[in-house]
Amino acid sequence: MVYCCSTCEPLFLCSERQKESAEINASLYALKECIRARASKNKRIPFRSSSLTRILKESFERDGARLCVIACAAPNATDTEHTMETLKTVASIVGVDDQIKEEKAHAVTSQKLESRPAILVPKQWDHEHLKKFLAHKKMNRVQLNETHDGKALMKMSVPQMRAHLFEDRDKELAQKLFNFLRKENDRVSKIQRKEREILKKERKGRV
């Protein structure tokens, strides 16, 4: 039995947890390769690739062995990205990658909220939105390239921001930028939670 669940984004993890997360990903990749090798009736199953697959050696070699994969998916809209990654991982493990499809998002809005533009969390910002935010915060020394958007910066730690976004590797400015983005993320997340509560109340009122 294999149990898979979503976890926190790398930017919220300490170095020790990031290392642990990388080891888990490596084990899952090794598991996927073993399962695919068994499914294709390959005589050589690469179970020596990780500690996890070495423990499961008998399951790969024994006739009649079966695999059960359980994926823990959160129902919250805020966890959609994590849930999709979990489903993709599970699909990859059991060899049905083509069955996971992402459709264009359809916004569900309240009549009370339709009059104003949608508020986005930093990881949803495009390059231009990010530039406007930095200008508003007077962070003029941040050096962006065309590939930088809100999602890219939200994945960066303070040391990464120093290395990639500041020519003089200014630690205080990097920390300031890091804090600005997280405060904005918290501010918008609170607004979005309130809007979801409004939608729930409106839906209950229509029933």
PDB file of C-alpha atoms in Angstrom:
ATOM      1  CA  MET A   1       0.000   0.000   0.000  1.00  0.00           C
ATOM      2  CA  VAL A   2       1.334   3.435  -0.921  1.00  0.00           C
ATOM      3  CA  TYR A   3      -0.085   6.554   0.757  1.00  0.00           C
ATOM      4  CA  CYS A   4       0.466   9.883  -1.026  1.00  0.00           C
ATOM      5  CA  CYS A   5      -0.560  13.300   0.255  1.00  0.00           C
ATOM      6  CA  SER A   6       0.189  16.944  -0.582  1.00  0.00           C
ATOM      7  CA  THR A   7       2.694  18.882   1.468  1.00  0.00           C
ATOM      8  CA  CYS A   8       3.735  22.487   2.070  1.00  0.00           C
ATOM      9  CA  GLU A   9       5.408  24.474  -0.676  1.00  0.00           C
ATOM     10  CA  PRO A  10       9.251  24.411  -0.547  1.00  0.00           C
ATOM     11  CA  LEU A  11       9.402  28.117   0.359  1.00  0.00           C
ATOM     12  CA  PHE A  12       7.806  27.358   3.766  1.00  0.00           C
ATOM     13  CA  LEU A  13      10.185  24.511   4.645  1.00  0.00           C
ATOM     14  CA  CYS A  14      13.491  24.678   6.500  1.00  0.00           C
ATOM     15  CA  SER A  15      16.595  23.219   4.833  1.00  0.00           C
ATOM     16  CA  GLU A  16      16.200  19.941   6.736  1.00  0.00           C
ATOM     17  CA  ARG A  17      12.586  19.526   5.590  1.00  0.00           C
ATOM     18  CA  GLN A  18      13.563  20.461   2.019  1.00  0.00           C
ATOM     19  CA  LYS A  19      16.183  17.692   2.062  1.00  0.00           C
ATOM     20  CA  GLU A  20      13.609  15.257   3.432  1.00  0.00           C
ATOM     21  CA  SER A  21      11.137  16.301   0.720  1.00  0.00           C
ATOM     22  CA  ALA A  22      13.772  15.729  -1.980  1.00  0.00           C
ATOM     23  CA  GLU A  23      14.472  12.224  -0.608  1.00  0.00           C
ATOM     24  CA  ILE A  24      10.741  11.411  -0.621  1.00  0.00           C
ATOM     25  CA  ASN A  25      10.459  12.551  -4.243  1.00  0.00           C
ATOM     26  CA  ALA A  26      13.449  10.397  -5.186  1.00  0.00           C
ATOM     27  CA  SER A  27      11.839   7.381  -3.480  1.00  0.00           C
ATOM     28  CA  LEU A  28       8.539   7.964  -5.291  1.00  0.00           C
ATOM     29  CA  TYR A  29      10.369   8.173  -8.613  1.00  0.00           C
ATOM     30  CA  ALA A  30      12.141   4.880  -7.886  1.00  0.00           C
ATOM     31  CA  LEU A  31       8.805   3.323  -6.900  1.00  0.00           C
ATOM     32  CA  LYS A  32       7.225   4.482 -10.156  1.00  0.00           C
ATOM     33  CA  GLU A  33      10.043   2.946 -12.205  1.00  0.00           C
ATOM     34  CA  CYS A  34       9.689  -0.390 -10.389  1.00  0.00           C
ATOM     35  CA  ILE A  35       5.928  -0.485 -10.878  1.00  0.00           C
ATOM     36  CA  ARG A  36       6.242   0.317 -14.584  1.00  0.00           C
ATOM     37  CA  ALA A  37       8.937  -2.316 -15.008  1.00  0.00           C
ATOM     38  CA  ARG A  38       6.683  -4.949 -13.389  1.00  0.00           C
ATOM     39  CA  ALA A  39       3.666  -3.854 -15.464  1.00  0.00           C
ATOM     40  CA  SER A  40       5.686  -4.221 -18.677  1.00  0.00           C
ATOM     41  CA  LYS A  41       6.837  -7.685 -17.505  1.00  0.00           C
ATOM     42  CA  ASN A  42      10.444  -6.567 -17.484  1.00  0.00           C
ATOM     43  CA  LYS A  43      12.641  -9.236 -15.871  1.00  0.00           C
ATOM     44  CA  ARG A  44      14.915  -6.597 -14.350  1.00  0.00           C
ATOM     45  CA  ILE A  45      13.122  -4.463 -11.741  1.00  0.00           C
ATOM     46  CA  PRO A  46      15.317  -1.596 -10.389  1.00  0.00           C
ATOM     47  CA  PHE A  47      14.350  -2.017  -6.723  1.00  0.00           C
ATOM     48  CA  ARG A  48      17.876  -1.128  -5.517  1.00  0.00           C
ATOM     49  CA  SER A  49      17.332   2.534  -6.469  1.00  0.00           C
ATOM     50  CA  SER A  50      16.029   3.537  -3.025  1.00  0.00           C
ATOM     51  CA  SER A  51      15.471   2.253   0.509  1.00  0.00           C
ATOM     52  CA  LEU A  52      11.711   2.226  -0.070  1.00  0.00           C
ATOM     53  CA  THR A  53      11.880  -0.030  -3.121  1.00  0.00           C
ATOM     54  CA  ARG A  54      14.416  -2.347  -1.451  1.00  0.00           C
ATOM     55  CA  ILE A  55      11.917  -2.873   1.393  1.00  0.00           C
ATOM     56  CA  LEU A  56       9.216  -3.634  -1.194  1.00  0.00           C
ATOM     57  CA  LYS A  57      11.441  -6.023  -3.161  1.00  0.00           C
ATOM     58  CA  GLU A  58       9.301  -9.074  -2.391  1.00  0.00           C
ATOM     59  CA  SER A  59       6.155  -7.304  -3.638  1.00  0.00           C
ATOM     60  CA  PHE A  60       7.796  -6.644  -6.992  1.00  0.00           C
ATOM     61  CA  GLU A  61       9.088 -10.186  -7.433  1.00  0.00           C
ATOM     62  CA  ARG A  62       6.248 -12.249  -5.956  1.00  0.00           C
ATOM     63  CA  ASP A  63       3.569 -13.476  -8.363  1.00  0.00           C
ATOM     64  CA  GLY A  64       0.097 -12.193  -7.582  1.00  0.00           C
ATOM     65  CA  ALA A  65       1.311  -9.159  -5.629  1.00  0.00           C
ATOM     66  CA  ARG A  66      -0.996  -6.146  -5.932  1.00  0.00           C
ATOM     67  CA  LEU A  67      -0.522  -2.438  -5.414  1.00  0.00           C
ATOM     68  CA  CYS A  68      -2.961  -0.077  -3.686  1.00  0.00           C
ATOM     69  CA  VAL A  69      -2.296   3.667  -4.021  1.00  0.00           C
ATOM     70  CA  ILE A  70      -4.214   6.084  -1.785  1.00  0.00           C
ATOM     71  CA  ALA A  71      -4.051   9.803  -2.603  1.00  0.00           C
ATOM     72  CA  CYS A  72      -5.082  12.363  -0.004  1.00  0.00           C
ATOM     73  CA  ALA A  73      -6.656  15.326  -1.854  1.00  0.00           C
ATOM     74  CA  ALA A  74      -7.874  18.459  -0.052  1.00  0.00           C
ATOM     75  CA  PRO A  75     -11.326  19.827  -1.022  1.00  0.00           C
ATOM     76  CA  ASN A  76     -10.340  23.470  -0.456  1.00  0.00           C
ATOM     77  CA  ALA A  77      -9.927  25.741  -3.467  1.00  0.00           C
ATOM     78  CA  THR A  78      -6.763  27.167  -1.876  1.00  0.00           C
ATOM     79  CA  ASP A  79      -5.160  23.690  -2.042  1.00  0.00           C
ATOM     80  CA  THR A  80      -6.002  23.043  -5.705  1.00  0.00           C
ATOM     81  CA  GLU A  81      -2.371  23.297  -6.822  1.00  0.00           C
ATOM     82  CA  HIS A  82      -1.204  20.796  -4.174  1.00  0.00           C
ATOM     83  CA  THR A  83      -4.062  18.447  -4.985  1.00  0.00           C
ATOM     84  CA  MET A  84      -3.206  18.498  -8.699  1.00  0.00           C
ATOM     85  CA  GLU A  85       0.428  17.686  -7.924  1.00  0.00           C
ATOM     86  CA  THR A  86      -0.685  14.762  -5.741  1.00  0.00           C
ATOM     87  CA  LEU A  87      -2.950  13.402  -8.489  1.00  0.00           C
ATOM     88  CA  LYS A  88      -0.206  13.792 -11.094  1.00  0.00           C
ATOM     89  CA  THR A  89       2.221  11.897  -8.864  1.00  0.00           C
ATOM     90  CA  VAL A  90      -0.247   9.050  -8.295  1.00  0.00           C
ATOM     91  CA  ALA A  91      -1.139   8.901 -11.993  1.00  0.00           C
ATOM     92  CA  SER A  92       2.551   8.780 -12.855  1.00  0.00           C
ATOM     93  CA  ILE A  93       3.145   5.944 -10.375  1.00  0.00           C
ATOM     94  CA  VAL A  94       0.360   3.742 -11.758  1.00  0.00           C
ATOM     95  CA  GLY A  95       1.049   4.700 -15.396  1.00  0.00           C
ATOM     96  CA  VAL A  96      -2.107   6.653 -16.255  1.00  0.00           C
ATOM     97  CA  ASP A  97      -0.556  10.106 -16.698  1.00  0.00           C
ATOM     98  CA  ASP A  98      -2.790  10.849 -19.685  1.00  0.00           C
ATOM     99  CA  GLN A  99      -5.932  10.652 -17.530  1.00  0.00           C
ATOM    100  CA  ILE A 100      -5.065  13.792 -15.527  1.00  0.00           C
ATOM    101  CA  LYS A 101      -6.268  16.853 -17.410  1.00  0.00           C
ATOM    102  CA  GLU A 102      -6.373  20.500 -16.347  1.00  0.00           C
ATOM    103  CA  GLU A 103      -9.124  22.636 -17.798  1.00  0.00           C
ATOM    104  CA  LYS A 104      -9.218  26.400 -17.893  1.00  0.00           C
ATOM    105  CA  ALA A 105     -10.396  27.777 -14.562  1.00  0.00           C
ATOM    106  CA  HIS A 106     -13.929  29.154 -14.364  1.00  0.00           C
ATOM    107  CA  ALA A 107     -14.357  31.869 -11.775  1.00  0.00           C
ATOM    108  CA  VAL A 108     -17.463  31.677  -9.599  1.00  0.00           C
ATOM    109  CA  THR A 109     -18.308  35.180  -8.420  1.00  0.00           C
ATOM    110  CA  SER A 110     -20.891  36.777  -6.201  1.00  0.00           C
ATOM    111  CA  GLN A 111     -23.234  39.408  -7.584  1.00  0.00           C
ATOM    112  CA  LYS A 112     -22.030  41.671  -4.787  1.00  0.00           C
ATOM    113  CA  LEU A 113     -18.404  41.218  -5.886  1.00  0.00           C
ATOM    114  CA  GLU A 114     -18.773  41.307  -9.689  1.00  0.00           C
ATOM    115  CA  SER A 115     -18.305  45.086  -9.915  1.00  0.00           C
ATOM    116  CA  ARG A 116     -14.640  45.047  -8.905  1.00  0.00           C
ATOM    117  CA  PRO A 117     -11.635  43.306 -10.528  1.00  0.00           C
ATOM    118  CA  ALA A 118     -10.465  39.995  -9.096  1.00  0.00           C
ATOM    119  CA  ILE A 119      -7.792  40.198  -6.401  1.00  0.00           C
ATOM    120  CA  LEU A 120      -4.899  37.815  -6.959  1.00  0.00           C
ATOM    121  CA  VAL A 121      -2.405  36.326  -4.549  1.00  0.00           C
ATOM    122  CA  PRO A 122       1.266  36.924  -5.495  1.00  0.00           C
ATOM    123  CA  LYS A 123       1.789  33.464  -7.016  1.00  0.00           C
ATOM    124  CA  GLN A 124      -0.926  34.312  -9.587  1.00  0.00           C
ATOM    125  CA  TRP A 125       0.771  37.516 -10.753  1.00  0.00           C
ATOM    126  CA  ASP A 126       2.197  37.830 -14.234  1.00  0.00           C
ATOM    127  CA  HIS A 127       5.400  39.752 -14.951  1.00  0.00           C
ATOM    128  CA  GLU A 128       3.659  43.122 -15.401  1.00  0.00           C
ATOM    129  CA  HIS A 129       1.620  42.770 -12.214  1.00  0.00           C
ATOM    130  CA  LEU A 130       4.795  41.978 -10.299  1.00  0.00           C
ATOM    131  CA  LYS A 131       6.562  45.054 -11.704  1.00  0.00           C
ATOM    132  CA  LYS A 132       3.675  47.308 -10.629  1.00  0.00           C
ATOM    133  CA  PHE A 133       3.748  45.855  -7.117  1.00  0.00           C
ATOM    134  CA  LEU A 134       7.501  46.424  -6.792  1.00  0.00           C
ATOM    135  CA  ALA A 135       7.137  49.990  -8.076  1.00  0.00           C
ATOM    136  CA  HIS A 136       4.361  50.649  -5.556  1.00  0.00           C
ATOM    137  CA  LYS A 137       6.585  49.344  -2.759  1.00  0.00           C
ATOM    138  CA  LYS A 138       9.536  51.405  -4.108  1.00  0.00           C
ATOM    139  CA  MET A 139      11.670  48.291  -4.551  1.00  0.00           C
ATOM    140  CA  ASN A 140      13.492  49.790  -7.517  1.00  0.00           C
ATOM    141  CA  ARG A 141      16.718  47.836  -6.993  1.00  0.00           C
ATOM    142  CA  VAL A 142      15.089  44.492  -7.733  1.00  0.00           C
ATOM    143  CA  GLN A 143      16.471  43.150 -11.025  1.00  0.00           C
ATOM    144  CA  LEU A 144      13.809  41.155 -12.850  1.00  0.00           C
ATOM    145  CA  ASN A 145      14.133  39.281 -16.122  1.00  0.00           C
ATOM    146  CA  GLU A 146      11.238  38.414 -18.437  1.00  0.00           C
ATOM    147  CA  THR A 147      10.723  34.991 -16.853  1.00  0.00           C
ATOM    148  CA  HIS A 148      10.164  36.389 -13.375  1.00  0.00           C
ATOM    149  CA  ASP A 149       6.543  36.425 -12.214  1.00  0.00           C
ATOM    150  CA  GLY A 150       4.842  36.231  -8.846  1.00  0.00           C
ATOM    151  CA  LYS A 151       4.997  32.439  -8.669  1.00  0.00           C
ATOM    152  CA  ALA A 152       8.754  32.417  -9.333  1.00  0.00           C
ATOM    153  CA  LEU A 153       9.467  34.937  -6.564  1.00  0.00           C
ATOM    154  CA  MET A 154       7.167  33.221  -4.058  1.00  0.00           C
ATOM    155  CA  LYS A 155       9.243  30.061  -4.486  1.00  0.00           C
ATOM    156  CA  MET A 156      12.467  31.907  -3.631  1.00  0.00           C
ATOM    157  CA  SER A 157      14.053  31.974  -0.183  1.00  0.00           C
ATOM    158  CA  VAL A 158      15.829  35.105   1.089  1.00  0.00           C
ATOM    159  CA  PRO A 159      19.294  33.780   0.040  1.00  0.00           C
ATOM    160  CA  GLN A 160      17.937  32.990  -3.446  1.00  0.00           C
ATOM    161  CA  MET A 161      16.499  36.511  -3.747  1.00  0.00           C
ATOM    162  CA  ARG A 162      19.866  37.966  -2.747  1.00  0.00           C
ATOM    163  CA  ALA A 163      21.652  35.887  -5.362  1.00  0.00           C
ATOM    164  CA  HIS A 164      19.242  36.371  -8.271  1.00  0.00           C
ATOM    165  CA  LEU A 165      17.466  39.690  -7.757  1.00  0.00           C
ATOM    166  CA  PHE A 166      19.991  42.084  -6.228  1.00  0.00           C
ATOM    167  CA  GLU A 167      23.256  43.013  -7.910  1.00  0.00           C
ATOM    168  CA  ASP A 168      24.875  43.927  -4.585  1.00  0.00           C
ATOM    169  CA  ARG A 169      23.326  40.893  -2.817  1.00  0.00           C
ATOM    170  CA  ASP A 170      21.771  43.192  -0.211  1.00  0.00           C
ATOM    171  CA  LYS A 171      20.480  40.951   2.605  1.00  0.00           C
ATOM    172  CA  GLU A 172      18.196  43.594   4.175  1.00  0.00           C
ATOM    173  CA  LEU A 173      16.466  44.379   0.858  1.00  0.00           C
ATOM    174  CA  ALA A 174      16.054  40.689   0.081  1.00  0.00           C
ATOM    175  CA  GLN A 175      14.434  40.139   3.481  1.00  0.00           C
ATOM    176  CA  LYS A 176      12.241  43.217   2.937  1.00  0.00           C
ATOM    177  CA  LEU A 177      11.056  41.899  -0.445  1.00  0.00           C
ATOM    178  CA  PHE A 178      10.428  38.448   1.043  1.00  0.00           C
ATOM    179  CA  ASN A 179       8.297  40.006   3.812  1.00  0.00           C
ATOM    180  CA  PHE A 180       6.389  42.280   1.402  1.00  0.00           C
ATOM    181  CA  LEU A 181       5.328  39.323  -0.730  1.00  0.00           C
ATOM    182  CA  ARG A 182       4.186  37.236   2.225  1.00  0.00           C
ATOM    183  CA  LYS A 183       2.276  40.086   3.828  1.00  0.00           C
ATOM    184  CA  GLU A 184       0.514  40.709   0.518  1.00  0.00           C
ATOM    185  CA  ASN A 185      -0.213  36.993   0.201  1.00  0.00           C
ATOM    186  CA  ASP A 186      -1.736  36.956   3.709  1.00  0.00           C
ATOM    187  CA  ARG A 187      -3.767  40.111   3.009  1.00  0.00           C
ATOM    188  CA  VAL A 188      -5.266  38.793  -0.230  1.00  0.00           C
ATOM    189  CA  SER A 189      -5.850  35.318   1.228  1.00  0.00           C
ATOM    190  CA  LYS A 190      -7.963  36.849   4.008  1.00  0.00           C
ATOM    191  CA  ILE A 191     -10.022  38.777   1.449  1.00  0.00           C
ATOM    192  CA  GLN A 192     -10.517  35.630  -0.636  1.00  0.00           C
ATOM    193  CA  ARG A 193     -11.641  33.659   2.431  1.00  0.00           C
ATOM    194  CA  LYS A 194     -14.227  36.341   3.216  1.00  0.00           C
ATOM    195  CA  GLU A 195     -15.448  36.255  -0.394  1.00  0.00           C
ATOM    196  CA  ARG A 196     -15.842  32.475  -0.229  1.00  0.00           C
ATOM    197  CA  GLU A 197     -17.927  32.895   2.915  1.00  0.00           C
ATOM    198  CA  ILE A 198     -20.145  35.398   1.064  1.00  0.00           C
ATOM    199  CA  LEU A 199     -20.579  32.921  -1.804  1.00  0.00           C
ATOM    200  CA  LYS A 200     -21.511  30.121   0.606  1.00  0.00           C
ATOM    201  CA  LYS A 201     -24.146  32.284   2.256  1.00  0.00           C
ATOM    202  CA  GLU A 202     -25.581  33.303  -1.133  1.00  0.00           C
ATOM    203  CA  ARG A 203     -25.755  29.673  -2.280  1.00  0.00           C
ATOM    204  CA  LYS A 204     -27.542  28.642   0.921  1.00  0.00           C
ATOM    205  CA  GLY A 205     -29.995  31.492   0.397  1.00  0.00           C
ATOM    206  CA  ARG A 206     -30.828  30.236  -3.120  1.00  0.00           C
ATOM    207  CA  VAL A 207     -31.647  26.711  -1.935  1.00  0.00           C
TER     208      VAL A 207
END
